[in-house]
mmCIF file with all atom_site columns, C-alpha atoms in Angstrom:
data_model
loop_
_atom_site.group_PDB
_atom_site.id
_atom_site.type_symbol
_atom_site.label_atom_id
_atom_site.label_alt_id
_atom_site.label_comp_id
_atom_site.label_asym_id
_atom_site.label_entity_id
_atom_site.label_seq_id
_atom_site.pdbx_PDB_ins_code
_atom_site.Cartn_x
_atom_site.Cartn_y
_atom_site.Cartn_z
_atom_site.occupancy
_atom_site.B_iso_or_equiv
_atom_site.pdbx_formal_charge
_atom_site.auth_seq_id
_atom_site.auth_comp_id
_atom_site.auth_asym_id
_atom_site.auth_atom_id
_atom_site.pdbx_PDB_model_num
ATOM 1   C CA . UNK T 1 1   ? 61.006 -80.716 -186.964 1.00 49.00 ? 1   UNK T CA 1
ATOM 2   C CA . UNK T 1 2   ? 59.797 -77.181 -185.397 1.00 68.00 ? 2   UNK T CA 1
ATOM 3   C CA . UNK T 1 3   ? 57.848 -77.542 -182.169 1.00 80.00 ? 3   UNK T CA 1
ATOM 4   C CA . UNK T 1 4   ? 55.534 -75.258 -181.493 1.00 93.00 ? 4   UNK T CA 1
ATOM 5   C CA . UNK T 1 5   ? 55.390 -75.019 -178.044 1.00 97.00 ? 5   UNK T CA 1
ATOM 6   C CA . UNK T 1 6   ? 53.956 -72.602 -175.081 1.00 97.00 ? 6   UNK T CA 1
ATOM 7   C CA . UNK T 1 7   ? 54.896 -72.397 -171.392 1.00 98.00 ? 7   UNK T CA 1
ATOM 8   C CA . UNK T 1 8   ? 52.465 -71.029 -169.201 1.00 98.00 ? 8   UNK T CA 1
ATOM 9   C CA . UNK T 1 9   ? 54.427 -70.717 -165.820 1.00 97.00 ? 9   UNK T CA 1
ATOM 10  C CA . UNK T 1 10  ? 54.181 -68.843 -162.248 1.00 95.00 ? 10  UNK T CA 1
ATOM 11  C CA . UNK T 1 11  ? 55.359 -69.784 -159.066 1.00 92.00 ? 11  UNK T CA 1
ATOM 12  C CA . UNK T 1 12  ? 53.908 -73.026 -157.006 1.00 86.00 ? 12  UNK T CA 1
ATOM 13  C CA . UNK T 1 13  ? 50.488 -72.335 -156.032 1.00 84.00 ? 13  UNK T CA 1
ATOM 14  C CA . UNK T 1 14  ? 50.026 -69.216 -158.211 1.00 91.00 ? 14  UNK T CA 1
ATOM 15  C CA . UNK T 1 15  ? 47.290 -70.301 -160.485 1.00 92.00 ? 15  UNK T CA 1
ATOM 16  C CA . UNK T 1 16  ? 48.882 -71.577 -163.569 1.00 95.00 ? 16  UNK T CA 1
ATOM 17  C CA . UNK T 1 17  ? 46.007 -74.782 -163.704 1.00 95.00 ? 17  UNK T CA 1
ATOM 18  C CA . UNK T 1 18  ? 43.133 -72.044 -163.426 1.00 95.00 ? 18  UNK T CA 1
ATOM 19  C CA . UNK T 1 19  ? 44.508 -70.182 -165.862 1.00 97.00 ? 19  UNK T CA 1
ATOM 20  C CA . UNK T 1 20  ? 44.763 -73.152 -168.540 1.00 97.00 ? 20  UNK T CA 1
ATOM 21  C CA . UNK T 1 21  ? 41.678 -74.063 -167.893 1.00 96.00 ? 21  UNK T CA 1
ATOM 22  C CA . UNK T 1 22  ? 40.135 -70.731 -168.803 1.00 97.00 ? 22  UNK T CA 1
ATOM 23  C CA . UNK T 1 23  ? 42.088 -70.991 -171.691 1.00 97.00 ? 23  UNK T CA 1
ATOM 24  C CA . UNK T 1 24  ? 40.975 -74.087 -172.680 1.00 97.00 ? 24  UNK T CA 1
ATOM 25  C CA . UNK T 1 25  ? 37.505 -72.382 -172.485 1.00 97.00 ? 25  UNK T CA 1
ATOM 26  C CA . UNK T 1 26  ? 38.180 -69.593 -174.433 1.00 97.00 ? 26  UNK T CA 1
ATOM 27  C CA . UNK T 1 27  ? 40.163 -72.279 -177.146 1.00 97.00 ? 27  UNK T CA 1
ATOM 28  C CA . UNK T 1 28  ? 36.736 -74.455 -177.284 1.00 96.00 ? 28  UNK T CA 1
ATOM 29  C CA . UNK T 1 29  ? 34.584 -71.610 -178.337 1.00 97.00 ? 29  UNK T CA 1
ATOM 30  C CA . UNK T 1 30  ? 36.335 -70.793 -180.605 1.00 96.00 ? 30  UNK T CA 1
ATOM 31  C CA . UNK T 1 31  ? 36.544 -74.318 -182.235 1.00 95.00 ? 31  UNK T CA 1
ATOM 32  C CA . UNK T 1 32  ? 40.257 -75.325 -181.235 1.00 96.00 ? 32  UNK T CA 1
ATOM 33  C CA . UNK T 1 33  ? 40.550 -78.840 -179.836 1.00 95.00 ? 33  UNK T CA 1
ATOM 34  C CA . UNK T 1 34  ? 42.516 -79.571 -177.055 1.00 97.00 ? 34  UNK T CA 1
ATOM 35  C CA . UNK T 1 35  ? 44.051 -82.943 -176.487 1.00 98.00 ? 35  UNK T CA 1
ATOM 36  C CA . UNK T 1 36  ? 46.196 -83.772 -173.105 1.00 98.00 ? 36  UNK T CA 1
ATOM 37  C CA . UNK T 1 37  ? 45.930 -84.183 -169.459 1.00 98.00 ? 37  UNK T CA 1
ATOM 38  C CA . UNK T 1 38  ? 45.021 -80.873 -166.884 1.00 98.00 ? 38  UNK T CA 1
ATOM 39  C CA . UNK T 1 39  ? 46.230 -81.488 -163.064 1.00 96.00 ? 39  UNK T CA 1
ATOM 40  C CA . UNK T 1 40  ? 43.098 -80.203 -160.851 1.00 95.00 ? 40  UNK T CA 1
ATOM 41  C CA . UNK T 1 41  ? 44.358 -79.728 -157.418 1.00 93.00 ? 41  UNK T CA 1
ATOM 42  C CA . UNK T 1 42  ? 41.963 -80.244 -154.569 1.00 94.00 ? 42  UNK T CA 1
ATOM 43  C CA . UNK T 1 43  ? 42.573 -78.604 -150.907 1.00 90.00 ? 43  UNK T CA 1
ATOM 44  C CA . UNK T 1 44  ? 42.294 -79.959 -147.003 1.00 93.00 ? 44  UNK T CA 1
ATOM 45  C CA . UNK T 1 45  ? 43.128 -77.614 -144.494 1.00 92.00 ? 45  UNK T CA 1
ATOM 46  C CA . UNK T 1 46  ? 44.611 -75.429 -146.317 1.00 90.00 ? 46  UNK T CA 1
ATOM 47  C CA . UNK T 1 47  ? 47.043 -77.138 -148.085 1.00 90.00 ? 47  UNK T CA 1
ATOM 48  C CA . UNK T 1 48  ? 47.085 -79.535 -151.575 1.00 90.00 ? 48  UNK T CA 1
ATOM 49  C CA . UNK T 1 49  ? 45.078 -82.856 -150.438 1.00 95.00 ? 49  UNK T CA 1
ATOM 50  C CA . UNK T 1 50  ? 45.170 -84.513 -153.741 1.00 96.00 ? 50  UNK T CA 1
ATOM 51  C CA . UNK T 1 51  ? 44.919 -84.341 -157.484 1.00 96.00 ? 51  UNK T CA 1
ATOM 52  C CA . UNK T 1 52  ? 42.898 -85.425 -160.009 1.00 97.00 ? 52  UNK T CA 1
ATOM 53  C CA . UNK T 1 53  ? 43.906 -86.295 -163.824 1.00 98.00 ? 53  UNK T CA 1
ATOM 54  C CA . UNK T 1 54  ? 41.365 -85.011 -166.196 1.00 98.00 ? 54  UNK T CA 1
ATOM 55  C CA . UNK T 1 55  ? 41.703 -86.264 -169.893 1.00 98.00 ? 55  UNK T CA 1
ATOM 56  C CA . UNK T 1 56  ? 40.964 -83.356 -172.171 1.00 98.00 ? 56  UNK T CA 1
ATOM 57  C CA . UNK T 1 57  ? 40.031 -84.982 -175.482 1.00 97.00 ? 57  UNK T CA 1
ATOM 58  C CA . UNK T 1 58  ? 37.345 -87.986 -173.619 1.00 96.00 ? 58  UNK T CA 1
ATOM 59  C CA . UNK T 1 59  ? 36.904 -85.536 -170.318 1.00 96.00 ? 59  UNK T CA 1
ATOM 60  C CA . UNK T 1 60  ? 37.662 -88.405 -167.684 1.00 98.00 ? 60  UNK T CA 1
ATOM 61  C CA . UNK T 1 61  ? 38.920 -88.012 -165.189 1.00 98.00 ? 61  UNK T CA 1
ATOM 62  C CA . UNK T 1 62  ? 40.818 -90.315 -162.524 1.00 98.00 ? 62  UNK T CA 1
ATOM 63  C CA . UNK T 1 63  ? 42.636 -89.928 -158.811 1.00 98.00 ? 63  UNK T CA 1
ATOM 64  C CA . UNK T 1 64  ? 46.641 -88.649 -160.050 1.00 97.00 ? 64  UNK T CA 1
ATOM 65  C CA . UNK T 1 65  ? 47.619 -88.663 -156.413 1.00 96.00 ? 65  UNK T CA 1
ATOM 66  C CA . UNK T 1 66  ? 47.216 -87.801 -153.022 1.00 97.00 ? 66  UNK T CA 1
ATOM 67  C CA . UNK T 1 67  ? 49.145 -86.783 -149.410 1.00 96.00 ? 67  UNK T CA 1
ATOM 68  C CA . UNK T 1 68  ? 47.952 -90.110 -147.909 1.00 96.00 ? 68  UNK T CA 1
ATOM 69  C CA . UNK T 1 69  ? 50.864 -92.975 -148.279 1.00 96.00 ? 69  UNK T CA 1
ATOM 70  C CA . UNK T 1 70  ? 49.292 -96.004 -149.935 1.00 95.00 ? 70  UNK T CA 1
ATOM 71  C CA . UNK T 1 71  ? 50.973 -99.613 -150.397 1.00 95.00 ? 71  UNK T CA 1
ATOM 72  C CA . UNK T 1 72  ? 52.593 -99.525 -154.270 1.00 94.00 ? 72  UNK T CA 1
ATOM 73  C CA . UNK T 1 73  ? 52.345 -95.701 -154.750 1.00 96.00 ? 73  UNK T CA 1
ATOM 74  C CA . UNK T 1 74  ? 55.871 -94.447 -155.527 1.00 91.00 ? 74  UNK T CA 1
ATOM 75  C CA . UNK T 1 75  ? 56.364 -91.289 -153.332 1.00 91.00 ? 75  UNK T CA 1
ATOM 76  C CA . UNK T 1 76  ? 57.037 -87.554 -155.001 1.00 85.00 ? 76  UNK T CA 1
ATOM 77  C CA . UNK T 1 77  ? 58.256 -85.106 -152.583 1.00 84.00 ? 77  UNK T CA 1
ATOM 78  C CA . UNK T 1 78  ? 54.513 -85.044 -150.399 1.00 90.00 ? 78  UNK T CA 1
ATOM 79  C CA . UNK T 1 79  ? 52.375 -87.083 -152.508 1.00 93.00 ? 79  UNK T CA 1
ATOM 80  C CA . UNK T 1 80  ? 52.116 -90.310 -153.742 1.00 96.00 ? 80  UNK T CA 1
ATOM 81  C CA . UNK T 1 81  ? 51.296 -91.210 -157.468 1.00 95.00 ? 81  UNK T CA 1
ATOM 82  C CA . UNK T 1 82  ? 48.648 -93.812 -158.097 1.00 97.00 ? 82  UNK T CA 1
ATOM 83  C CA . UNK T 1 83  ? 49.945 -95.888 -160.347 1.00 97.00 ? 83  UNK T CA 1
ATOM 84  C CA . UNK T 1 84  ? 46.377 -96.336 -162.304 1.00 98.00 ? 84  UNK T CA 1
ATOM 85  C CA . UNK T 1 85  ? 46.370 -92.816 -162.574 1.00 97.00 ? 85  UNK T CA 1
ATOM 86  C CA . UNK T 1 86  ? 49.799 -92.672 -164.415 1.00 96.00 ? 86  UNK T CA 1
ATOM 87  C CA . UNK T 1 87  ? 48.687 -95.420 -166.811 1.00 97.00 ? 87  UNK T CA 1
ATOM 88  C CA . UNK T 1 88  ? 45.489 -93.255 -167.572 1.00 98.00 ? 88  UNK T CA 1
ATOM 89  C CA . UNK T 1 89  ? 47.870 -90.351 -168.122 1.00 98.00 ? 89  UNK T CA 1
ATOM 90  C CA . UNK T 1 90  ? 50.163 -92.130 -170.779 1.00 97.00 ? 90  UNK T CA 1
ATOM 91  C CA . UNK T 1 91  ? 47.003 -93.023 -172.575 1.00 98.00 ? 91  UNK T CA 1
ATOM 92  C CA . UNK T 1 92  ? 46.130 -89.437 -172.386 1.00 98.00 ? 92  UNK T CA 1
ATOM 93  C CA . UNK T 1 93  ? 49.261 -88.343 -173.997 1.00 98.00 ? 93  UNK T CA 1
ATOM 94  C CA . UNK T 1 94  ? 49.996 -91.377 -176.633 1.00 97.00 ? 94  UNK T CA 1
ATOM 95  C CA . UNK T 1 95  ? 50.298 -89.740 -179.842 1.00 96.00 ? 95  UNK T CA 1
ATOM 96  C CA . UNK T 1 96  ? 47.623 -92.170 -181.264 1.00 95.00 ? 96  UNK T CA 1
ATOM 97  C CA . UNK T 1 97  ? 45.073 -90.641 -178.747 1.00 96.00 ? 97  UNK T CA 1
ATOM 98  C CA . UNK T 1 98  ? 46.293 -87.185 -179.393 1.00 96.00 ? 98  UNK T CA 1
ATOM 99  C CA . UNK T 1 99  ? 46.353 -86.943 -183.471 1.00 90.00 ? 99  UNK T CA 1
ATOM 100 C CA . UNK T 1 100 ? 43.470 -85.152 -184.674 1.00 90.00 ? 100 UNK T CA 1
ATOM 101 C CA . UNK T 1 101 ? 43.909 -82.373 -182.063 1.00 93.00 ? 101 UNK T CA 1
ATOM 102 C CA . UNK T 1 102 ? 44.984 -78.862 -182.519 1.00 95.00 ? 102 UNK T CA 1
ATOM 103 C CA . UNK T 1 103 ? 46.556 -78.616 -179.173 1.00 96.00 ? 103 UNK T CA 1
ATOM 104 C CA . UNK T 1 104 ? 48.287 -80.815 -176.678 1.00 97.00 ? 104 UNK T CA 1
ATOM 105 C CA . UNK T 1 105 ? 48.006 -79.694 -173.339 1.00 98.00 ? 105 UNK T CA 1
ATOM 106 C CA . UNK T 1 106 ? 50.534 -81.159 -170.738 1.00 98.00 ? 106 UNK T CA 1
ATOM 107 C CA . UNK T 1 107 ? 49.487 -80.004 -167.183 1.00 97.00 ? 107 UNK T CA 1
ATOM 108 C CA . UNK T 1 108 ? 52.423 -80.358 -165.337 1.00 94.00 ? 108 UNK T CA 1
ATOM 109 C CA . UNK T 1 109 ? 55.717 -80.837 -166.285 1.00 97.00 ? 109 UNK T CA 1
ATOM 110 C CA . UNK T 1 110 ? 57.712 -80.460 -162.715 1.00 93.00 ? 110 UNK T CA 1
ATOM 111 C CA . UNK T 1 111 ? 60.409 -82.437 -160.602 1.00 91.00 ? 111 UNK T CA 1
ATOM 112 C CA . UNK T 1 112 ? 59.030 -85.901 -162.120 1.00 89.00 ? 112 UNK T CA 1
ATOM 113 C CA . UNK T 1 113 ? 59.669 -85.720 -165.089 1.00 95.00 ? 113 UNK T CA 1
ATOM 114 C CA . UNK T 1 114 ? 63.451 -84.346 -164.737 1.00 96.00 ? 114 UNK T CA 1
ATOM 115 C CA . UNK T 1 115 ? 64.379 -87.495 -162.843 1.00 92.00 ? 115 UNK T CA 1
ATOM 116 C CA . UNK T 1 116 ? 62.738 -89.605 -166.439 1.00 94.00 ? 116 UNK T CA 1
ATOM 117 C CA . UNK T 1 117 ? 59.418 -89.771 -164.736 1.00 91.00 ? 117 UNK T CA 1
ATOM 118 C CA . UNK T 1 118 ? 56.053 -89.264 -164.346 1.00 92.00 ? 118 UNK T CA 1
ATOM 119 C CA . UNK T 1 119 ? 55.114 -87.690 -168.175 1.00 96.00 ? 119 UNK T CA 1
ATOM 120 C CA . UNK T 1 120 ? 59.186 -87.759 -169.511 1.00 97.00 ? 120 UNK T CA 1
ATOM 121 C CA . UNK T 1 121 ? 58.356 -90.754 -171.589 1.00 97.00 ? 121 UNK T CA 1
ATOM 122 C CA . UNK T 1 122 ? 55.240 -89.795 -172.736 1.00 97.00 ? 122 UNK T CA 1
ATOM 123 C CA . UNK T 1 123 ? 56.729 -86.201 -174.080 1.00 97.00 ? 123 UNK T CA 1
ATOM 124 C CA . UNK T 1 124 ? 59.284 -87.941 -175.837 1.00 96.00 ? 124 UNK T CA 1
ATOM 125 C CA . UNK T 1 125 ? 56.935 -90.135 -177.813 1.00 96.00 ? 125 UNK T CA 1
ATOM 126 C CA . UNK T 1 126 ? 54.774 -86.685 -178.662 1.00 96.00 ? 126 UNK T CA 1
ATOM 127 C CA . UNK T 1 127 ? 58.022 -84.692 -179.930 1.00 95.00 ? 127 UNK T CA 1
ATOM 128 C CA . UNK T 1 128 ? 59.011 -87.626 -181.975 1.00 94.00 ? 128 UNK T CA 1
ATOM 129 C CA . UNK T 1 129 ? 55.616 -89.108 -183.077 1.00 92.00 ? 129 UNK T CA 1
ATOM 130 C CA . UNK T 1 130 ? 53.918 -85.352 -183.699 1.00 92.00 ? 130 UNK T CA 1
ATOM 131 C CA . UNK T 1 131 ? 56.558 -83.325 -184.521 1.00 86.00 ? 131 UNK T CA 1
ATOM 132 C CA . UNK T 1 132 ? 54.625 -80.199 -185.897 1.00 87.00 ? 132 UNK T CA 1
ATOM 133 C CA . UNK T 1 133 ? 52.224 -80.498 -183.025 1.00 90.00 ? 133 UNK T CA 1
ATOM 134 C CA . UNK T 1 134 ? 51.604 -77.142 -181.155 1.00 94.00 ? 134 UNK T CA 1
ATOM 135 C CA . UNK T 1 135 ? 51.489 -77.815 -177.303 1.00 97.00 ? 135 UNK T CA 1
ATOM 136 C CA . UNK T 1 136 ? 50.737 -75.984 -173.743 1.00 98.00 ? 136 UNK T CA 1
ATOM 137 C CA . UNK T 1 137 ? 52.973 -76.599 -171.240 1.00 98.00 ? 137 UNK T CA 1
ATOM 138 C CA . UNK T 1 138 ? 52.840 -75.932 -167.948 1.00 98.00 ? 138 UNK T CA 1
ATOM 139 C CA . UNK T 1 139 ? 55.906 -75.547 -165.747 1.00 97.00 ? 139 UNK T CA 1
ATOM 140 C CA . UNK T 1 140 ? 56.723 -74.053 -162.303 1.00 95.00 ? 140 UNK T CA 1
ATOM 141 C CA . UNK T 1 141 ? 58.628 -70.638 -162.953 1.00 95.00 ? 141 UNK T CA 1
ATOM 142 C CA . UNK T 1 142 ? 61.780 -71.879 -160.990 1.00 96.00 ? 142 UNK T CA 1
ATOM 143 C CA . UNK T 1 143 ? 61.991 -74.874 -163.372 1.00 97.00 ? 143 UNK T CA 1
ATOM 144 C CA . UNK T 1 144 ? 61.865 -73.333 -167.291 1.00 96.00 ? 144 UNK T CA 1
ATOM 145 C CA . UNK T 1 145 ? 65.678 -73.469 -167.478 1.00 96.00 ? 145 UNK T CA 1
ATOM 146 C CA . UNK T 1 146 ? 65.589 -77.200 -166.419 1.00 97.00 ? 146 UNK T CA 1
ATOM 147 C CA . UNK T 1 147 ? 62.688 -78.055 -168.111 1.00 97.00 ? 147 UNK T CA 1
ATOM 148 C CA . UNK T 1 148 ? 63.711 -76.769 -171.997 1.00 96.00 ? 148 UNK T CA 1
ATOM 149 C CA . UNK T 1 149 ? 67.023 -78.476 -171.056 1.00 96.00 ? 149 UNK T CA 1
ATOM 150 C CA . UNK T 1 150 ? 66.283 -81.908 -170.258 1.00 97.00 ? 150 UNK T CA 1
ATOM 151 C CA . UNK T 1 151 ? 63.740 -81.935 -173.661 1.00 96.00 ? 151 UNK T CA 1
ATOM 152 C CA . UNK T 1 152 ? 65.913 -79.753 -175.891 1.00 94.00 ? 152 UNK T CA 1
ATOM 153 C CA . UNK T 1 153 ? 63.283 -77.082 -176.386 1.00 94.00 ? 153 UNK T CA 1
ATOM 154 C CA . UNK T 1 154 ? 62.917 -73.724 -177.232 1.00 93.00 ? 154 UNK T CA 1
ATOM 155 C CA . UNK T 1 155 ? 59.732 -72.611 -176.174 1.00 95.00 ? 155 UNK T CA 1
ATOM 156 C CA . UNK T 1 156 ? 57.956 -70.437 -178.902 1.00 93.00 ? 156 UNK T CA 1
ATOM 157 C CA . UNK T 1 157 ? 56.374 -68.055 -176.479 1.00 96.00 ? 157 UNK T CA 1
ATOM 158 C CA . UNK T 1 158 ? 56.498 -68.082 -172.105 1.00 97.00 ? 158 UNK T CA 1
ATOM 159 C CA . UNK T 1 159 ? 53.686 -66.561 -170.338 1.00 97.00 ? 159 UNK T CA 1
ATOM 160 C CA . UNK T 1 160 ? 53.304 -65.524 -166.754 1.00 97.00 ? 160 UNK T CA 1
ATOM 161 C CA . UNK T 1 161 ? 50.584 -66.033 -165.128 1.00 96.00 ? 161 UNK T CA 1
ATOM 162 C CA . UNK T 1 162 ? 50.718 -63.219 -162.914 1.00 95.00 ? 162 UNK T CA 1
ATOM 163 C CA . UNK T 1 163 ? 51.580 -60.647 -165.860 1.00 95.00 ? 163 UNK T CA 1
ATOM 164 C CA . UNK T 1 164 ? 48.934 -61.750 -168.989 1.00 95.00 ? 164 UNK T CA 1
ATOM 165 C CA . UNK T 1 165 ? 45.152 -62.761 -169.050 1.00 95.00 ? 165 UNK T CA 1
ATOM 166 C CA . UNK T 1 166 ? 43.929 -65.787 -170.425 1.00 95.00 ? 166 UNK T CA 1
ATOM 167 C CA . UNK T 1 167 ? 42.435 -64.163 -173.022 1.00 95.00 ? 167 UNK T CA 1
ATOM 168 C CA . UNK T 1 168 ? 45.386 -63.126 -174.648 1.00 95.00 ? 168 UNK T CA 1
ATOM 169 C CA . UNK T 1 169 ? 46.998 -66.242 -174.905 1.00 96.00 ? 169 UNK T CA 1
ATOM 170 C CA . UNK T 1 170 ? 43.833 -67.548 -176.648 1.00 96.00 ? 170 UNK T CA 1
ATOM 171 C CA . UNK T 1 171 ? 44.270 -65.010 -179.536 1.00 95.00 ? 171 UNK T CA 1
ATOM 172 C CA . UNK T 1 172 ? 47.835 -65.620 -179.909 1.00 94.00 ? 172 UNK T CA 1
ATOM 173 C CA . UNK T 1 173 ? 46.952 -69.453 -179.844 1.00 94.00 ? 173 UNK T CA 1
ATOM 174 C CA . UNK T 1 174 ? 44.006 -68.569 -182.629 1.00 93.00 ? 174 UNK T CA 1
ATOM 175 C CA . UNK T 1 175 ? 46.031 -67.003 -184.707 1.00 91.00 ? 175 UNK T CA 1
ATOM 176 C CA . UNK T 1 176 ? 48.844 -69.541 -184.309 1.00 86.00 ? 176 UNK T CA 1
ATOM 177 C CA . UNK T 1 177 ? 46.381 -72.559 -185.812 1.00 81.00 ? 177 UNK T CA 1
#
């Protein structure tokens, strides 16, 4: 059961969404299917407002979460997860939904899912249930060690987003299908 799996990481705030989602571009012309959730950050003053949850196979999208406390939402550090959005998210990632695909993209794998959270369950069902899948991940630089850990990976390849272009990735990806 080999994994194929790639990290695209950077600090907090350093562009690691934008930079999947110019892959995915470049991936789509050039007739790779992506499968998997992408995290699309909005801004208020400066600072993260709320998110959106974007399904890449059907391309809806739903509210993730948001700064604003709201009765039922389980708090994460500032935000507070909608818990409609989650279920839209494990749909996302079930296996069932993703088979077919050439890539599942998971968009972000952070503090969440170390405490058994947030997409933990849903990863487990894709290492088990697609085991030669070949995946994007997308982790905060400060938690790869953590990350790889708590799933018993070993990431294929890790790419900075501050030290590679998009494009690059995509031809390694290409050549990787």
């Amino acid at each position: 059961m080999e994994h194929k799996i790639i990290i695209i990481t950077g600090k907090q705030g350093s562009g690691k969404t934008t930079f999947l989602q110019e892959m995915i571009f470049g991936l789509a012309i050039n007739g790779v299917q992506t499968a998997g959730i992408l995290a699309e950050g909005f801004w208020k003053n400066y600072e993260r407002d709320y998110f959106e949850l974007i399904d890449l196979k059907s391309k809806n999208r739903i509210l993730y979460c948001q700064r604003d406390p709201k009765d039922g939402w389980e708090k994460l550090r500032h935000f507070y997860i909608n818990p409609d959005g989650q279920k839209f998210g494990e749909a996302a990632l079930d296996p069932n939904h993703l088979k077919n695909t050439d890539i599942v993209v998971i968009d972000e794998i952070g503090p969440f899912e170390l405490k058994g959270k947030g997409w933990a369950k849903a990863i487990e069902s894709i290492l088990v249930g697609l085991p030669e899948s070949t995946m994007i991940w997308v982790v905060r630089k400060s938690l790869l060690n953590e990350v790889s850990n708590y799933f018993n990976i070993k990431p294929l390849k890790i790419y900075h987003v501050e030290e590679v272009c998009a494009e690059n990735v995509v031809s390694y990806i290409i050549q990787l299908c």
